[in-house]
């Protein structure tokens, strides 16, 4: 168990900054997820923390010790590599046992630990095989097992579930969260899958181009993204964005004009919008906040007419691309809405659900009150709640 | 259908009830008669330039052929007469022992030295790698004649080695001849070993070594438990090659000592040469050569088996 601090950490490969001025505090026992698009420096950050890469500038602290120059083996870390890095000459069993063996941990306990980890990861029947004889997902589970067999100060996991099928991924996600609740080992977890990030992380760090854009709880990121990148990166399908014009009526009420309509904004939005310098903010609206007119709540005071250009039916709900003027917006529609492609559709939204960004800098210019996030938070909790049943039972349920 | 799901619903390890088709399988390798036509030129070359001369040389070992004299032309098969001489030839048995020491010492020395150099150069900076690697490769490329002469000059009385040790009158070629020639052979094989091992070590994935580093494995543990097992087939093959190269390194010893002093460095190829051309007994020389061939073949068979390399 340990806390971690990145202090102005840079890593340059030649002239290319792979990590640019990373400042981050991670508390003891926290589960922090690094998320961002490919090549944004997630792996490099993790390798810096592991000691496999030395920072060009800045320093890294674990538990109030400056570990910037400490070799990896002395940091008491267990790491899952993105490329697995299994020992090709050893069987699964010996791969799992390697760490405890070289650390000269108690030999008598080792077989039971190996079998415990193997059973959690469903590897019992593969213990005698070499990595070359395993499927991609099986290899990945061995890589995970090699870390989980230890109880280090820090877990570093680089996309440990990327190669598993959807059902298994959900299950392993729950397993990892459960293990974290059990052991409370500080964990830094890298993924490019924002659903994984949102459901697993105590806090999520969004990176892009080597920079840390925003750190916060999943709700904070969802409700108050600091800029356009975070806003469009967090949440699926991604947030709709369109340009708008700020207008003030004669009676002093503020509205935005966009998509061919004028939408009166709420008082708290107006107050912050008028403080901002821009008259033409970029406006964001999540697909889940763009409702089908027929089932929209009374708060949805803005009404749009569009033509459905494409529809993806997922069973319980569907996602439609709706053309409104020259803008294409994604909307989440209930099952009851049977609209087809090329048919007109009426939509509505609540102006309080809008996000506003500076058109040049992309920074958020309206901070949203936390209350709006209430219903979302409930959803989130349902997603991470873990049924208290044995792993074998859950498999059958899958 | 039973409701038992295999672990994680992924690994189908139970036996599914399948009716597998029987009959001739299409994925079995089959002999293609047409390939004989394409192989014919190679077969002819192999027979004419290798099998026939080798078999003939083997046959000569069982005749009374001499370099000069009446039986130089009209030689005949003498059955096991030469073999009986061979069995009672004390010099030959001594020569076998010397050969074993020479080859064994060279292999152990060259493999260990080559491995150490390959490991050291892997972590060295680029400039060191280029310079040191270059020098070592030049040592290997040097013809046996030059290598032999250099080592002769270095180890004889008044040579470099004696001068460095401050005993310029001592002649190491006289006091420790087998050690010197073994060292010389080691020296000339190490470059090759290093090159092969360096290439093999490059195939050990970097992240695998990093993973061991994170586990706090020592350099020795990492080498012993990861790198060495991964490159083991290459090590076995290299040992075989070095054994064969050393067995055949006639020129080096002949230049330095001609097998002397007092047969102290008389390895089998040198003995074969001496019998054939100094004592003019070509047939006996050929027979000693046959012994060498048999030994090499047995060694090759053992190593191929050990390394499980499919040829
Ligand atoms: N050893 C290296 N030498 C040079 N450039 C590197 C090296 N490692 C990474 N980079 C560069 O640094 C940047 C960040 O790489 P990194 O591996 O951290 O990305 P990532 O966020 O993990 O991406 P992904 O999701 O694809 O794994 C990339 O542009 C990459 O090309
Ligand atoms: Mg990566």
XYZ file of C-alpha atoms in Angstrom, chain A residues 51-259:
209
model
C 11.124 2.520 -13.026
C 11.554 0.955 -16.452
C 11.907 4.425 -17.909
C 13.747 7.313 -16.249
C 12.043 10.724 -16.421
C 13.746 13.421 -18.491
C 12.603 16.008 -15.948
C 10.642 15.967 -12.709
C 10.451 13.393 -9.978
C 8.313 10.494 -8.859
C 7.473 9.748 -5.251
C 6.129 6.620 -3.630
C 5.172 6.984 0.032
C 7.194 10.155 0.609
C 10.321 8.576 -0.919
C 11.809 10.026 -4.062
C 12.045 6.906 -6.230
C 13.111 8.667 -9.411
C 16.402 6.770 -9.444
C 15.290 3.598 -7.677
C 15.559 0.457 -9.850
C 12.238 -1.285 -10.656
C 12.893 -4.327 -8.494
C 13.259 -2.209 -5.365
C 9.903 -0.467 -5.780
C 7.776 -3.456 -4.758
C 5.476 -3.220 -7.732
C 3.540 -5.812 -9.695
C 2.935 -4.949 -13.318
C 0.779 -6.325 -16.096
C 2.420 -5.510 -19.417
C 0.366 -4.455 -22.414
C 2.179 -7.115 -24.459
C 1.883 -9.664 -21.588
C 5.662 -10.298 -21.510
C 5.163 -13.879 -20.357
C 8.285 -15.995 -19.914
C 8.101 -18.123 -23.075
C 10.224 -20.942 -21.686
C 8.101 -21.519 -18.603
C 4.752 -23.189 -18.111
C 1.811 -21.141 -16.859
C 2.425 -22.484 -13.378
C 6.056 -21.429 -13.360
C 5.182 -18.067 -14.872
C 2.850 -17.480 -11.942
C 5.383 -18.738 -9.411
C 8.363 -16.812 -10.774
C 7.829 -13.569 -8.827
C 7.360 -15.158 -5.383
C 10.251 -17.540 -6.096
C 12.836 -14.907 -6.964
C 11.669 -12.861 -4.002
C 12.291 -15.923 -1.838
C 8.808 -15.898 -0.397
C 7.502 -18.843 1.587
C 7.782 -21.938 -0.605
C 5.201 -23.993 1.258
C 2.413 -21.518 0.543
C 3.297 -21.168 -3.113
C 1.313 -24.075 -4.627
C -1.885 -23.006 -2.913
C -1.374 -19.403 -3.998
C -0.809 -20.497 -7.585
C -3.975 -22.559 -7.543
C -5.976 -19.808 -5.929
C -4.961 -17.273 -8.558
C -5.434 -19.820 -11.326
C -8.958 -20.570 -10.174
C -9.903 -16.886 -9.961
C -8.685 -16.451 -13.534
C -9.956 -19.770 -14.879
C -6.486 -21.080 -15.653
C -6.497 -24.320 -13.627
C -6.570 -26.584 -16.647
C -3.808 -24.674 -18.444
C -1.137 -24.745 -15.737
C 1.113 -27.146 -17.655
C 1.072 -25.273 -20.929
C 3.643 -22.882 -22.305
C 2.561 -19.390 -23.385
C 2.898 -20.307 -27.060
C 0.175 -22.902 -26.566
C -2.384 -20.420 -25.230
C -4.932 -18.186 -26.910
C -4.541 -14.414 -26.680
C -7.101 -14.062 -23.918
C -5.580 -16.912 -21.940
C -2.160 -15.311 -22.168
C -3.588 -12.068 -20.936
C -5.094 -13.819 -17.927
C -1.721 -15.378 -17.123
C -0.162 -11.922 -17.279
C -2.819 -10.685 -14.882
C -2.305 -13.695 -12.638
C 1.410 -13.057 -12.429
C 0.629 -9.701 -10.859
C -2.281 -10.828 -8.683
C -0.274 -13.599 -7.047
C 1.719 -10.944 -5.271
C 0.711 -8.396 -2.686
C 2.849 -5.462 -3.711
C 2.677 -1.835 -2.655
C 1.404 -0.931 -6.116
C -0.412 -2.653 -8.935
C 0.311 -1.310 -12.414
C -1.946 -2.713 -15.115
C -1.567 -1.827 -18.757
C -4.776 -2.688 -20.599
C -5.066 -6.031 -18.810
C -8.472 -6.902 -20.262
C -8.106 -5.672 -23.829
C -8.014 -9.123 -25.383
C -10.901 -10.780 -23.587
C -14.363 -11.335 -24.995
C -17.133 -9.016 -23.853
C -18.650 -11.323 -21.234
C -15.321 -12.306 -19.748
C -14.211 -8.706 -19.697
C -17.208 -7.665 -17.624
C -16.583 -10.550 -15.272
C -12.860 -9.816 -14.870
C -13.657 -6.157 -14.365
C -15.848 -7.073 -11.429
C -13.238 -9.496 -10.166
C -10.548 -6.805 -10.200
C -12.791 -4.307 -8.436
C -13.668 -6.938 -5.845
C -9.990 -7.782 -5.320
C -9.202 -4.126 -4.951
C -11.894 -3.702 -2.326
C -10.506 -6.737 -0.541
C -6.801 -5.861 -0.630
C -6.915 -2.052 -1.052
C -3.618 -2.075 -2.912
C -3.072 1.214 -4.711
C -3.696 0.518 -8.374
C -2.883 2.407 -11.532
C -4.846 0.976 -14.399
C -4.412 1.909 -18.046
C -7.124 1.488 -20.615
C -8.336 3.096 -23.787
C -11.822 1.821 -23.091
C -13.694 4.628 -21.403
C -16.463 2.334 -20.165
C -13.821 0.391 -18.243
C -12.389 3.654 -16.986
C -15.740 4.987 -15.789
C -16.892 1.783 -14.128
C -13.662 0.813 -12.367
C -11.857 3.956 -11.359
C -12.125 5.777 -8.048
C -10.669 8.542 -10.142
C -10.024 8.751 -13.849
C -7.134 10.623 -15.454
C -7.773 11.598 -19.050
C -4.635 12.035 -21.147
C -4.065 13.302 -24.638
C -0.834 14.009 -26.499
C 1.281 13.330 -23.436
C -0.645 15.767 -21.267
C -2.924 15.072 -18.367
C -6.106 16.943 -19.260
C -8.283 16.238 -16.254
C -8.432 14.028 -13.190
C -11.627 13.372 -11.317
C -14.214 10.880 -10.245
C -16.165 9.365 -13.125
C -19.132 11.584 -12.225
C -17.052 14.735 -12.220
C -15.667 13.921 -15.639
C -19.107 13.111 -16.961
C -20.850 16.115 -15.460
C -18.149 18.729 -15.677
C -15.651 17.879 -18.379
C -12.920 20.506 -18.342
C -12.724 20.793 -22.081
C -14.093 19.560 -25.363
C -11.682 16.642 -25.601
C -12.685 15.199 -22.251
C -16.343 15.915 -22.995
C -16.327 13.999 -26.244
C -14.036 11.253 -24.925
C -16.122 10.379 -21.891
C -19.506 8.802 -22.560
C -20.716 6.617 -25.417
C -21.860 7.397 -27.978
C -19.852 10.559 -27.849
C -21.344 13.926 -27.082
C -22.939 15.899 -29.961
C -21.333 19.279 -30.484
C -22.521 22.214 -32.557
C -21.905 25.915 -32.738
C -24.373 28.425 -31.355
C -24.896 32.131 -30.956
C -25.631 33.856 -27.695
C -28.613 36.242 -27.796
C -30.224 38.470 -25.203
C -33.896 39.322 -25.520
C -35.346 42.711 -24.752
C -36.741 41.447 -21.459
C -33.221 40.490 -20.328
C -33.561 36.718 -20.710
C -30.678 34.928 -22.409
C -31.006 32.339 -25.159
C -28.827 30.556 -27.640
C -29.655 30.374 -31.291
C -28.697 27.180 -33.030
C -30.136 24.324 -35.082
